[in-house]
Short mmCIF file of C-alpha atoms (C1' of nucleotides) in Angstrom, two decimals:
data_model
loop_
_atom_site.label_atom_id
_atom_site.label_comp_id
_atom_site.label_asym_id
_atom_site.label_seq_id
_atom_site.Cartn_x
_atom_site.Cartn_y
_atom_site.Cartn_z
CA MET A 1 -49.99 -78.47 79.58
CA GLU A 2 -50.98 -75.92 76.98
CA ARG A 3 -48.23 -73.77 75.63
CA ILE A 4 -48.43 -70.04 76.26
CA LYS A 5 -46.75 -67.45 74.02
CA ILE A 6 -43.95 -65.35 75.49
CA LYS A 7 -45.58 -62.22 74.16
CA LYS A 8 -48.50 -62.85 76.44
CA LEU A 9 -46.32 -63.58 79.47
CA LEU A 10 -44.27 -60.42 79.08
CA ALA A 11 -47.45 -58.37 78.87
CA SER A 12 -48.90 -59.97 82.00
CA ASP A 13 -49.88 -57.71 84.89
CA SER A 14 -49.90 -60.44 87.52
CA GLU A 15 -48.06 -63.58 88.54
CA MET A 16 -49.09 -66.91 87.08
CA GLY A 17 -49.01 -70.13 89.05
CA ARG A 18 -48.12 -72.64 86.38
CA VAL A 19 -47.32 -71.97 82.73
CA THR A 20 -45.59 -73.81 79.90
CA VAL A 21 -43.43 -72.03 77.34
CA LYS A 22 -41.66 -73.53 74.35
CA GLY A 23 -39.04 -71.87 72.24
CA TRP A 24 -35.41 -71.52 71.30
CA VAL A 25 -32.64 -70.62 73.72
CA ARG A 26 -30.75 -67.46 72.86
CA THR A 27 -28.18 -67.72 75.65
CA ARG A 28 -27.49 -69.51 78.92
CA ARG A 29 -25.59 -68.25 81.97
CA ASP A 30 -24.72 -70.54 84.85
CA SER A 31 -24.27 -70.02 88.54
CA LYS A 32 -23.30 -72.64 91.00
CA GLY A 33 -26.81 -73.20 92.24
CA PHE A 34 -28.81 -72.34 89.15
CA SER A 35 -28.79 -71.52 85.48
CA PHE A 36 -30.35 -68.61 83.59
CA MET A 37 -31.69 -68.95 80.06
CA GLU A 38 -33.09 -66.43 77.64
CA LEU A 39 -35.93 -68.03 75.73
CA ASN A 40 -37.49 -66.70 72.53
CA ASP A 41 -40.46 -68.26 70.75
CA GLY A 42 -40.85 -65.82 67.87
CA SER A 43 -44.08 -64.36 69.20
CA CYS A 44 -42.32 -61.09 69.93
CA LEU A 45 -38.91 -59.50 70.03
CA GLY A 46 -38.42 -59.97 73.75
CA ASN A 47 -37.13 -63.06 75.53
CA ILE A 48 -38.37 -64.48 78.77
CA GLN A 49 -35.72 -65.28 81.38
CA ILE A 50 -35.87 -68.80 82.73
CA ILE A 51 -34.23 -69.65 86.03
CA ALA A 52 -33.52 -73.32 86.69
CA ASP A 53 -32.38 -74.44 90.16
CA ASN A 54 -29.87 -77.26 90.54
CA THR A 55 -32.56 -79.09 92.50
CA LEU A 56 -34.24 -80.01 89.21
CA PRO A 57 -34.05 -83.79 88.73
CA ASN A 58 -32.56 -83.35 85.26
CA TYR A 59 -30.36 -80.36 86.08
CA ALA A 60 -27.42 -81.99 84.27
CA ASP A 61 -29.50 -81.93 81.08
CA ALA A 62 -30.31 -78.28 81.65
CA LEU A 63 -26.61 -77.52 81.78
CA SER A 64 -26.18 -79.11 78.36
CA ILE A 65 -28.60 -76.68 76.75
CA THR A 66 -26.80 -74.64 74.13
CA THR A 67 -27.62 -71.52 72.15
CA GLY A 68 -30.17 -72.43 69.50
CA SER A 69 -31.61 -75.43 71.33
CA ALA A 70 -35.37 -75.87 71.51
CA ILE A 71 -36.76 -76.45 74.99
CA SER A 72 -40.05 -76.72 76.83
CA VAL A 73 -40.29 -75.16 80.26
CA THR A 74 -43.03 -75.39 82.88
CA GLY A 75 -42.94 -73.18 85.93
CA LYS A 76 -44.21 -70.11 87.75
CA LEU A 77 -44.27 -66.63 86.28
CA ILE A 78 -42.86 -64.40 89.01
CA PRO A 79 -41.49 -60.85 89.24
CA SER A 80 -37.77 -60.91 88.50
CA PRO A 81 -35.54 -59.77 91.37
CA GLY A 82 -32.80 -59.04 88.84
CA LYS A 83 -32.48 -55.94 86.73
CA GLY A 84 -33.40 -55.80 83.07
CA GLN A 85 -36.68 -57.67 83.03
CA LYS A 86 -40.03 -57.47 84.76
CA TRP A 87 -40.91 -61.16 84.71
CA GLU A 88 -39.09 -64.45 84.78
CA ILE A 89 -40.11 -68.08 84.94
CA HIS A 90 -38.97 -70.16 87.87
CA ALA A 91 -38.79 -73.57 86.27
CA ASP A 92 -40.31 -76.72 87.76
CA SER A 93 -39.27 -78.71 84.73
CA VAL A 94 -37.02 -78.12 81.74
CA GLU A 95 -37.22 -80.49 78.81
CA ILE A 96 -34.93 -80.44 75.79
CA VAL A 97 -37.03 -80.72 72.64
CA GLY A 98 -34.24 -80.32 70.11
CA GLN A 99 -30.56 -79.92 70.97
CA ALA A 100 -28.41 -77.57 68.85
CA PRO A 101 -24.80 -78.72 68.59
CA GLU A 102 -21.84 -76.41 68.97
CA ASP A 103 -21.69 -75.69 65.25
CA TYR A 104 -24.95 -73.75 65.43
CA PRO A 105 -23.98 -70.77 63.28
CA LEU A 106 -25.75 -68.01 65.20
CA GLN A 107 -23.66 -66.65 68.04
CA LYS A 108 -24.82 -64.36 70.79
CA LYS A 109 -23.35 -61.36 69.10
CA ARG A 110 -24.10 -59.18 66.13
CA HIS A 111 -23.69 -60.78 62.71
CA SER A 112 -23.27 -59.00 59.40
CA ASP A 113 -26.22 -58.95 56.99
CA GLU A 114 -24.00 -60.56 54.33
CA PHE A 115 -23.25 -63.52 56.58
CA LEU A 116 -26.88 -63.92 57.59
CA ARG A 117 -27.93 -63.90 53.94
CA LYS A 118 -25.85 -67.05 53.46
CA ILE A 119 -27.85 -68.73 56.22
CA ALA A 120 -31.23 -67.31 55.27
CA HIS A 121 -32.88 -70.45 56.65
CA LEU A 122 -31.72 -69.47 60.15
CA ARG A 123 -31.57 -65.70 60.10
CA SER A 124 -35.19 -65.31 61.18
CA ARG A 125 -34.02 -66.58 64.59
CA THR A 126 -32.13 -63.33 65.11
CA ASN A 127 -33.70 -60.26 66.67
CA LYS A 128 -33.46 -58.16 63.54
CA TYR A 129 -34.85 -60.70 61.09
CA GLY A 130 -37.48 -61.94 63.49
CA ALA A 131 -38.66 -58.37 63.79
CA MET A 132 -38.48 -57.88 60.03
CA PHE A 133 -40.67 -60.86 59.21
CA ARG A 134 -43.20 -60.09 61.91
CA ILE A 135 -43.49 -56.62 60.39
CA ARG A 136 -43.75 -58.11 56.90
CA SER A 137 -46.63 -60.29 58.04
CA GLU A 138 -48.36 -57.40 59.77
CA MET A 139 -47.98 -55.14 56.72
CA SER A 140 -49.60 -57.77 54.53
CA TRP A 141 -52.61 -57.79 56.80
CA ALA A 142 -52.63 -54.00 56.84
CA ILE A 143 -52.89 -53.90 53.07
CA HIS A 144 -55.89 -56.18 53.09
CA ASN A 145 -57.45 -54.21 55.95
CA PHE A 146 -57.00 -50.95 54.11
CA TYR A 147 -58.69 -52.21 50.96
CA ARG A 148 -61.41 -54.07 52.76
CA GLU A 149 -62.34 -50.94 54.71
CA LYS A 150 -62.50 -49.00 51.45
CA GLY A 151 -64.72 -51.55 49.74
CA PHE A 152 -62.14 -52.84 47.28
CA ARG A 153 -62.32 -56.43 46.04
CA TYR A 154 -59.27 -58.63 46.31
CA LEU A 155 -58.46 -60.07 42.91
CA HIS A 156 -56.30 -63.10 42.08
CA THR A 157 -54.77 -62.46 38.68
CA PRO A 158 -52.91 -65.25 36.87
CA ILE A 159 -49.28 -66.03 37.64
CA ILE A 160 -48.81 -67.73 34.29
CA THR A 161 -49.69 -65.51 31.40
CA GLY A 162 -49.64 -65.53 27.63
CA SER A 163 -49.51 -61.78 27.35
CA ASP A 164 -46.48 -59.62 27.70
CA CYS A 165 -48.01 -56.91 29.85
CA GLU A 166 -46.11 -53.84 28.82
CA GLY A 167 -43.66 -55.13 26.28
CA ALA A 168 -41.12 -54.05 28.83
CA GLY A 169 -38.81 -56.12 30.98
CA GLU A 170 -37.46 -59.62 30.51
CA MET A 171 -39.86 -62.40 31.44
CA PHE A 172 -39.36 -65.90 32.78
CA ARG A 173 -40.53 -68.49 30.29
CA VAL A 174 -42.90 -71.19 31.44
CA THR A 175 -42.60 -74.42 29.49
CA VAL A 176 -42.81 -78.19 29.74
CA LEU A 177 -40.46 -78.62 26.79
CA ASP A 178 -37.07 -80.19 27.33
CA PRO A 179 -34.56 -77.39 26.80
CA VAL A 180 -31.94 -79.87 25.55
CA ALA A 181 -34.27 -81.28 22.91
CA SER A 182 -35.47 -77.91 21.68
CA GLY A 183 -31.85 -76.81 21.46
CA LYS A 184 -31.25 -79.49 18.86
CA THR A 185 -33.87 -78.22 16.45
CA GLY A 186 -32.63 -74.69 16.90
CA LYS A 187 -36.02 -73.21 17.66
CA ALA A 188 -38.76 -73.57 20.20
CA ASP A 189 -41.85 -75.57 19.32
CA TYR A 190 -44.54 -73.55 21.06
CA ALA A 191 -47.30 -75.46 19.31
CA GLY A 192 -46.10 -78.58 21.09
CA ASP A 193 -45.82 -76.87 24.46
CA PHE A 194 -48.33 -77.10 27.28
CA PHE A 195 -50.40 -74.06 26.34
CA GLY A 196 -49.79 -74.32 22.62
CA GLN A 197 -48.14 -70.94 22.67
CA GLU A 198 -45.47 -69.02 24.47
CA ALA A 199 -46.16 -68.58 28.18
CA ASN A 200 -44.43 -66.54 30.87
CA LEU A 201 -44.56 -65.66 34.55
CA THR A 202 -46.46 -62.45 35.11
CA VAL A 203 -44.70 -59.11 35.37
CA SER A 204 -47.91 -57.36 36.43
CA GLY A 205 -51.55 -58.13 37.00
CA GLN A 206 -52.58 -54.74 35.70
CA LEU A 207 -54.27 -55.65 32.41
CA SER A 208 -56.33 -58.33 34.12
CA ALA A 209 -57.09 -56.00 37.02
CA GLU A 210 -58.42 -53.38 34.61
CA MET A 211 -61.00 -55.87 33.35
CA PHE A 212 -62.24 -56.43 36.88
CA ALA A 213 -62.18 -52.76 37.84
CA LEU A 214 -64.58 -52.28 34.95
CA ALA A 215 -66.89 -54.81 36.57
CA LEU A 216 -66.44 -54.68 40.35
CA GLY A 217 -65.50 -51.01 40.51
CA ASP A 218 -62.47 -50.98 42.76
CA VAL A 219 -60.13 -53.95 42.92
CA TYR A 220 -56.60 -54.73 44.01
CA THR A 221 -54.13 -57.52 43.57
CA PHE A 222 -51.43 -58.48 46.02
CA GLY A 223 -49.18 -61.30 44.99
CA PRO A 224 -45.88 -62.42 43.55
CA THR A 225 -44.46 -60.84 40.42
CA PHE A 226 -41.48 -61.92 38.34
CA ARG A 227 -38.84 -60.04 36.39
CA ALA A 228 -35.99 -61.77 34.59
CA GLU A 229 -33.97 -58.60 34.21
CA ASN A 230 -30.30 -59.11 34.98
CA SER A 231 -30.43 -56.43 37.64
CA ASN A 232 -27.78 -56.57 40.30
CA THR A 233 -28.75 -53.89 42.77
CA SER A 234 -29.89 -53.60 46.34
CA ARG A 235 -33.36 -52.67 45.09
CA HIS A 236 -34.15 -55.55 42.70
CA VAL A 237 -35.10 -59.18 43.08
CA ALA A 238 -36.41 -61.56 40.42
CA GLU A 239 -39.43 -62.57 42.50
CA PHE A 240 -41.17 -59.92 44.54
CA TRP A 241 -44.61 -58.97 45.80
CA MET A 242 -46.62 -56.11 44.43
CA VAL A 243 -49.84 -54.36 45.41
CA GLU A 244 -51.83 -53.18 42.40
CA PRO A 245 -55.04 -51.21 42.94
CA GLU A 246 -57.19 -50.46 39.91
CA MET A 247 -60.07 -48.01 40.21
CA ALA A 248 -62.95 -47.29 37.84
CA PHE A 249 -64.11 -43.69 37.44
CA CYS A 250 -60.81 -42.45 38.82
CA ASP A 251 -58.46 -39.91 37.27
CA LEU A 252 -54.81 -39.17 37.87
CA GLN A 253 -55.49 -36.92 40.85
CA GLY A 254 -57.62 -39.61 42.47
CA ASN A 255 -54.86 -42.08 41.80
CA MET A 256 -52.34 -39.93 43.67
CA ASP A 257 -54.77 -39.27 46.51
CA HIS A 258 -55.13 -43.01 46.86
CA GLY A 259 -51.38 -43.69 46.84
CA GLU A 260 -50.75 -41.08 49.50
CA GLU A 261 -53.56 -42.39 51.67
CA LEU A 262 -52.31 -45.97 51.32
CA LEU A 263 -48.75 -45.13 52.28
CA LYS A 264 -49.80 -43.07 55.28
CA TYR A 265 -52.15 -45.80 56.44
CA LEU A 266 -49.41 -48.41 56.26
CA VAL A 267 -46.86 -46.31 58.15
CA THR A 268 -49.44 -45.56 60.82
CA HIS A 269 -50.27 -49.24 61.07
CA ALA A 270 -46.62 -50.25 61.42
CA LEU A 271 -46.05 -47.78 64.24
CA GLU A 272 -49.22 -48.78 66.01
CA PHE A 273 -49.14 -52.55 65.70
CA CYS A 274 -45.41 -53.26 65.46
CA SER A 275 -44.08 -50.71 67.90
CA GLU A 276 -41.62 -53.01 69.65
CA ASP A 277 -40.20 -54.38 66.42
CA MET A 278 -40.20 -50.96 64.76
CA ASN A 279 -38.26 -49.64 67.71
CA LEU A 280 -35.42 -52.01 66.86
CA PHE A 281 -35.14 -50.46 63.42
CA THR A 282 -35.44 -46.84 64.52
CA SER A 283 -32.86 -47.42 67.28
CA PHE A 284 -30.28 -49.74 65.72
CA VAL A 285 -30.73 -50.02 61.97
CA ASP A 286 -31.24 -46.41 60.95
CA LYS A 287 -30.96 -43.51 63.37
CA GLY A 288 -32.69 -41.22 60.87
CA LEU A 289 -35.65 -43.53 60.38
CA GLN A 290 -38.04 -41.92 62.85
CA LYS A 291 -37.65 -38.61 61.03
CA VAL A 292 -38.35 -40.26 57.67
CA LEU A 293 -41.47 -41.90 59.10
CA ASN A 294 -42.67 -38.60 60.52
CA THR A 295 -42.22 -36.99 57.12
CA LEU A 296 -44.13 -39.80 55.43
CA LEU A 297 -46.97 -39.36 57.91
CA ASN A 298 -47.24 -35.63 58.36
CA GLU A 299 -46.21 -33.98 55.09
CA THR A 300 -48.46 -33.46 52.12
CA TYR A 301 -46.70 -35.18 49.24
CA GLU A 302 -45.48 -32.86 46.50
CA ARG A 303 -47.12 -33.18 43.09
CA ILE A 304 -45.11 -31.88 40.18
CA ASN A 305 -45.17 -32.27 36.42
CA TYR A 306 -42.26 -34.03 34.79
CA GLU A 307 -41.47 -30.96 32.70
CA ASP A 308 -41.44 -28.68 35.73
CA ALA A 309 -39.16 -31.12 37.53
CA VAL A 310 -36.74 -31.07 34.61
CA ASP A 311 -36.74 -27.25 34.64
CA LEU A 312 -36.15 -27.31 38.35
CA LEU A 313 -33.22 -29.69 37.99
CA LEU A 314 -31.71 -27.57 35.22
CA LYS A 315 -32.04 -24.44 37.32
CA SER A 316 -30.75 -26.11 40.49
CA GLY A 317 -27.17 -25.30 39.58
CA ARG A 318 -26.32 -28.81 40.68
CA GLU A 319 -23.64 -30.72 38.78
CA PHE A 320 -25.02 -34.15 37.95
CA GLU A 321 -23.02 -37.04 36.63
CA TYR A 322 -25.65 -37.48 33.95
CA LYS A 323 -27.05 -34.40 32.25
CA VAL A 324 -30.70 -33.61 32.72
CA GLU A 325 -32.47 -33.68 29.38
CA LYS A 326 -36.04 -32.96 28.50
CA GLY A 327 -37.74 -35.98 26.99
CA MET A 328 -35.42 -38.43 28.72
CA ASP A 329 -36.22 -40.43 31.81
CA LEU A 330 -34.72 -39.08 35.00
CA GLN A 331 -31.64 -40.79 36.41
CA SER A 332 -31.47 -42.15 39.95
CA GLU A 333 -29.34 -39.21 41.05
CA HIS A 334 -31.96 -36.77 39.74
CA GLU A 335 -34.77 -38.53 41.55
CA ARG A 336 -32.77 -38.65 44.75
CA PHE A 337 -31.95 -34.97 44.51
CA LEU A 338 -35.63 -34.12 44.20
CA ALA A 339 -36.83 -36.35 47.01
CA GLU A 340 -33.94 -36.08 49.46
CA GLU A 341 -32.55 -32.61 48.96
CA TYR A 342 -34.97 -30.36 47.16
CA PHE A 343 -38.40 -31.26 48.51
CA LYS A 344 -37.16 -33.43 51.38
CA LYS A 345 -40.36 -35.44 51.25
CA PRO A 346 -42.20 -37.86 48.96
CA LEU A 347 -43.20 -36.46 45.60
CA PHE A 348 -45.44 -37.52 42.78
CA LEU A 349 -43.86 -36.94 39.39
CA MET A 350 -46.58 -36.83 36.77
CA ASN A 351 -47.29 -36.34 33.08
CA TYR A 352 -44.23 -37.86 31.47
CA PRO A 353 -43.34 -37.60 27.77
CA ARG A 354 -45.35 -40.19 25.84
CA GLY A 355 -42.23 -41.56 24.21
CA ILE A 356 -40.82 -43.11 27.37
CA LYS A 357 -44.02 -44.66 28.70
CA PRO A 358 -46.12 -47.73 27.80
CA PHE A 359 -49.08 -47.81 25.40
CA TYR A 360 -51.85 -48.04 27.98
CA MET A 361 -51.22 -44.67 29.63
CA ARG A 362 -53.73 -41.98 28.81
CA LEU A 363 -52.62 -39.35 26.29
CA ASN A 364 -52.97 -35.85 27.70
CA ASP A 365 -54.62 -33.01 25.78
CA ASP A 366 -51.22 -31.49 25.00
CA GLY A 367 -50.53 -34.50 22.80
CA ARG A 368 -46.97 -34.70 24.13
CA THR A 369 -47.39 -36.25 27.55
CA VAL A 370 -49.26 -39.12 29.15
CA ALA A 371 -51.04 -39.27 32.51
CA ALA A 372 -48.32 -41.29 34.21
CA VAL A 373 -47.33 -40.90 37.82
CA ASP A 374 -44.43 -42.16 39.92
CA LEU A 375 -44.13 -41.69 43.65
CA LEU A 376 -40.53 -41.00 44.63
CA VAL A 377 -39.47 -41.36 48.24
CA PRO A 378 -36.18 -40.59 49.95
CA ARG A 379 -33.57 -43.40 49.71
CA ILE A 380 -35.71 -45.92 47.85
CA GLY A 381 -36.56 -43.88 44.78
CA GLU A 382 -39.61 -45.10 42.93
CA ILE A 383 -41.99 -46.96 45.21
CA ILE A 384 -45.16 -46.49 43.18
CA GLY A 385 -45.57 -46.40 39.42
CA GLY A 386 -48.94 -45.94 37.80
CA SER A 387 -51.15 -43.99 35.47
CA GLN A 388 -54.58 -43.05 34.34
CA ARG A 389 -55.33 -45.61 31.65
CA GLU A 390 -56.24 -44.76 28.08
CA GLU A 391 -59.96 -45.46 27.99
CA ARG A 392 -60.62 -44.15 24.46
CA LEU A 393 -60.59 -46.98 21.94
CA GLU A 394 -59.28 -44.99 18.96
CA MET A 395 -56.46 -43.42 20.95
CA LEU A 396 -55.46 -46.76 22.41
CA GLU A 397 -55.39 -48.43 19.01
CA LYS A 398 -53.32 -45.59 17.63
CA ARG A 399 -50.79 -45.88 20.45
CA MET A 400 -50.53 -49.64 19.96
CA GLU A 401 -49.93 -49.13 16.29
CA GLU A 402 -47.17 -46.62 16.99
CA MET A 403 -45.47 -49.13 19.24
CA ASN A 404 -45.95 -52.05 16.83
CA LEU A 405 -48.04 -54.06 19.24
CA PRO A 406 -50.11 -56.75 17.50
CA ARG A 407 -53.76 -55.87 18.06
CA GLU A 408 -54.91 -59.49 17.95
CA ASN A 409 -52.96 -60.29 21.13
CA TYR A 410 -54.89 -57.63 23.00
CA TRP A 411 -58.36 -58.22 21.56
CA TRP A 412 -59.86 -58.74 24.99
CA TYR A 413 -58.15 -55.66 26.39
CA LEU A 414 -59.48 -53.57 23.51
CA ASP A 415 -62.95 -55.05 24.07
CA SER A 416 -63.05 -53.32 27.44
CA ARG A 417 -62.79 -50.00 25.58
CA ARG A 418 -65.57 -50.99 23.19
CA PHE A 419 -68.11 -51.98 25.80
CA GLY A 420 -68.89 -49.35 28.38
CA SER A 421 -65.41 -47.92 28.72
CA VAL A 422 -64.83 -45.50 31.59
CA PRO A 423 -61.89 -43.44 32.87
CA HIS A 424 -59.90 -45.51 35.29
CA SER A 425 -56.56 -45.48 37.05
CA GLY A 426 -54.22 -47.63 39.05
CA PHE A 427 -50.67 -48.25 40.10
CA GLY A 428 -48.22 -50.82 41.38
CA MET A 429 -46.48 -50.56 44.70
CA GLY A 430 -43.48 -52.77 45.42
CA PHE A 431 -44.13 -54.48 48.73
CA GLU A 432 -40.44 -55.10 49.47
CA ARG A 433 -39.62 -51.48 48.75
CA LEU A 434 -42.35 -50.47 51.16
CA LEU A 435 -40.72 -52.64 53.82
CA MET A 436 -37.32 -51.10 53.10
CA LEU A 437 -38.85 -47.67 53.45
CA ILE A 438 -40.50 -48.25 56.80
CA THR A 439 -37.64 -50.25 58.37
CA GLY A 440 -34.65 -48.39 56.95
CA VAL A 441 -33.15 -51.64 55.66
CA THR A 442 -31.08 -50.79 52.60
CA ASN A 443 -30.88 -54.14 50.79
CA ILE A 444 -34.04 -55.69 49.33
CA ARG A 445 -32.59 -59.18 49.93
CA ASP A 446 -33.08 -58.57 53.63
CA VAL A 447 -36.82 -57.90 53.59
CA ILE A 448 -37.91 -61.09 51.77
CA PRO A 449 -37.55 -64.56 53.31
CA PHE A 450 -35.58 -66.23 50.52
CA PRO A 451 -34.47 -63.73 47.88
CA ARG A 452 -34.14 -64.71 44.24
CA THR A 453 -31.51 -62.77 42.30
CA PRO A 454 -29.44 -63.43 39.16
CA GLY A 455 -27.28 -66.49 39.80
CA SER A 456 -28.77 -67.16 43.22
CA ILE A 457 -31.71 -69.41 44.08
CA ASP A 458 -30.57 -71.17 47.26
CA PHE A 459 -33.13 -72.29 49.84
"C1'" U B 1 -24.45 -56.25 31.69
"C1'" C B 2 -20.75 -52.11 32.97
"C1'" C B 3 -17.49 -49.46 36.80
"C1'" C B 4 -15.22 -49.73 41.75
"C1'" C B 5 -14.01 -52.56 46.27
"C1'" A B 6 -13.40 -57.08 48.97
"C1'" G B 7 -12.45 -62.60 49.92
"C1'" U B 8 -7.14 -64.73 55.97
"C1'" A B 9 -9.84 -69.37 62.27
"C1'" G B 10 -17.04 -70.54 63.38
"C1'" C B 11 -17.89 -64.66 63.14
"C1'" U B 12 -15.63 -59.58 62.61
"C1'" C B 13 -11.11 -58.20 60.99
"C1'" A B 14 -5.35 -56.94 61.30
"C1'" G B 15 -1.19 -58.74 58.65
"C1'" U B 16 4.08 -52.93 57.24
"C1'" C B 17 8.98 -53.42 52.06
"C1'" G B 18 7.65 -60.46 49.35
"C1'" G B 19 10.88 -63.48 54.62
"C1'" C B 20 7.88 -68.54 60.80
"C1'" A B 21 -0.23 -67.28 60.31
"C1'" G B 22 -2.32 -63.07 64.24
"C1'" A B 23 -6.17 -60.42 67.56
"C1'" G B 24 -11.07 -59.82 69.60
"C1'" C B 25 -15.41 -62.44 69.95
"C1'" A B 26 -17.45 -67.52 69.49
"C1'" A B 27 -16.59 -72.84 70.78
"C1'" G B 28 -14.49 -76.72 74.46
"C1'" U B 29 -12.69 -77.53 79.66
"C1'" G B 30 -12.28 -75.70 84.68
"C1'" G B 31 -13.44 -71.81 88.28
"C1'" C B 32 -16.64 -67.91 90.29
"C1'" U B 33 -20.96 -65.00 90.73
"C1'" G B 34 -29.18 -63.42 91.00
"C1'" U B 35 -26.78 -63.64 86.09
"C1'" U B 36 -28.26 -60.64 81.78
"C1'" A B 37 -23.79 -59.40 74.66
"C1'" A B 38 -21.80 -62.01 82.54
"C1'" C B 39 -16.73 -62.48 84.40
"C1'" C B 40 -11.58 -65.09 85.08
"C1'" A B 41 -8.06 -68.95 83.42
"C1'" C B 42 -6.61 -72.64 80.09
"C1'" U B 43 -7.28 -75.47 75.37
"C1'" G B 44 -8.37 -76.66 70.46
"C1'" G B 45 -9.15 -74.38 65.78
"C1'" G B 46 -6.23 -72.28 58.97
"C1'" U B 47 -7.00 -75.35 51.29
"C1'" C B 48 -4.86 -67.17 53.61
"C1'" C B 49 -11.54 -68.17 47.72
"C1'" G B 50 -9.93 -71.64 43.17
"C1'" C B 51 -6.43 -72.26 39.11
"C1'" G B 52 -1.99 -70.65 36.64
"C1'" G B 53 2.48 -67.53 36.66
"C1'" U B 54 6.91 -64.48 38.59
"C1'" U B 55 10.56 -65.47 42.63
"C1'" C B 56 15.60 -68.67 46.51
"C1'" A B 57 10.91 -67.44 48.99
"C1'" A B 58 3.87 -65.37 47.76
"C1'" A B 59 -1.68 -64.23 52.36
"C1'" U B 60 1.33 -60.20 50.03
"C1'" C B 61 3.26 -59.21 43.09
"C1'" C B 62 0.95 -60.53 37.92
"C1'" G B 63 -3.02 -63.13 34.98
"C1'" U B 64 -7.61 -65.60 35.13
"C1'" G B 65 -12.08 -67.66 37.16
"C1'" C B 66 -15.69 -67.82 41.14
"C1'" U B 67 -18.31 -65.55 45.21
"C1'" G B 68 -19.88 -61.27 47.97
"C1'" G B 69 -20.55 -55.86 48.62
"C1'" G B 70 -21.22 -50.63 46.72
"C1'" G B 71 -22.63 -47.73 42.43
"C1'" A B 72 -24.92 -47.43 37.28
"C1'" G B 73 -28.59 -49.07 33.72
"C1'" C B 74 -33.69 -51.33 33.97
"C1'" C B 75 -37.72 -50.97 37.20
"C1'" A B 76 -41.53 -52.02 41.72
#
RNA sequence: UCCCCAGUAGCUCAGUCGGCAGAGCAAGUGGCUGUUAACCACUGGGUCCGCGGUUCAAAUCCGUGCUGGGGAGCCA
């Protein structure tokens, strides 16, 4: 008989004569004459209650079913006389598909996130992580929906790259050379390597995306990104997913409009299409989450120049551990003060000093600042980082010279400024940080299936 | 990478001044009940993170390493 998803059964508005469900048992409770089981199949947060009478031919088997076991049940969907659930299945047959022995690590009680991280291969069988990864899936679709509706083209930029996108951040090397052998000679033989030159995992698809924005108009990438920084924080992983829109004929204001629209769309989508799972997070993970989500949805995001933000911090009278200094990048505590205490809502910080930003950001008319923009949100900090790109060939070349970037490595990038260059803008949004924001989960390792961090690549 | 904290039963944790290794939950067995983080009783379960040191005696004090957590830097 064809399997039916529990999500569908729980949403039913009438009895069903004969259905088959398959899933994993969360808990079993016995009576003398019958046994109750809570069955979950991952289709939704809720379980369906199974009742098995001792008149079943294999009732002894049913009594051996343990937490974590996989079973297949056929029976009638009937209104439950007990409290706590609308429907239950009165079983005509219960078949054990896969028994889980007593050392099954998940108990029918709350486990710590730290413990569940050590059994990341099983944690998605818990309520919280099941909900998390359903939301993660739904948010991925929402991103594609958003861009498709807006006429953006989905672009697949390379994972392996020869270019060092921003000259910032440590990169993972990609090689077929034997590290032991190359250690003997004392230096790497790139000419003998697969690509004949140094190759790395991408830290951003931006430069490639710019080329396609200048052809297809509006494009976006959404894929894995790699940073080999030795960052040990709750907001960093070595492999993460990033959304990077790139828009032709778009200035900094348009860039911010787009970021705000995207974020609001995604929050709306989560609340509309993941309401049951979202409810778990607003109720149990973070009591203040609903308020944060309301703010994200209903407030107009602040837009403030870097220099004005620095003035504001200096005048705040607030004692910071690190002094606020003009020309320096803001510290985490400064960003948090602005987003969480001063404005109490998301804010775009724009027009940073040129000295602390990469070469491709457009130089403003004041000559001191560039058209950079970061979106800061409460708790997470920076969730979006972007800029209007420098579209003027001479200015771009000058900036590259200042930063000692070899022009020949970027010949193709510079070509885009020689042939029909136009103002354009874009940004990167960390997908995991988005998930943290909308679920209230505070550790990035808990929003990605198998996190990769320094010294840790299990699973 | 730096600063701080932690590591004791399957899980969460207590363990006082250095003096016999503990609780709750889970698991196993039995009982009871349209049950629902069921309930009641009994039972089993330990490399006190590893290594070294101090001491008559170390879970406890000292050193060191490993692992995890929080914060910082870097960033998304």
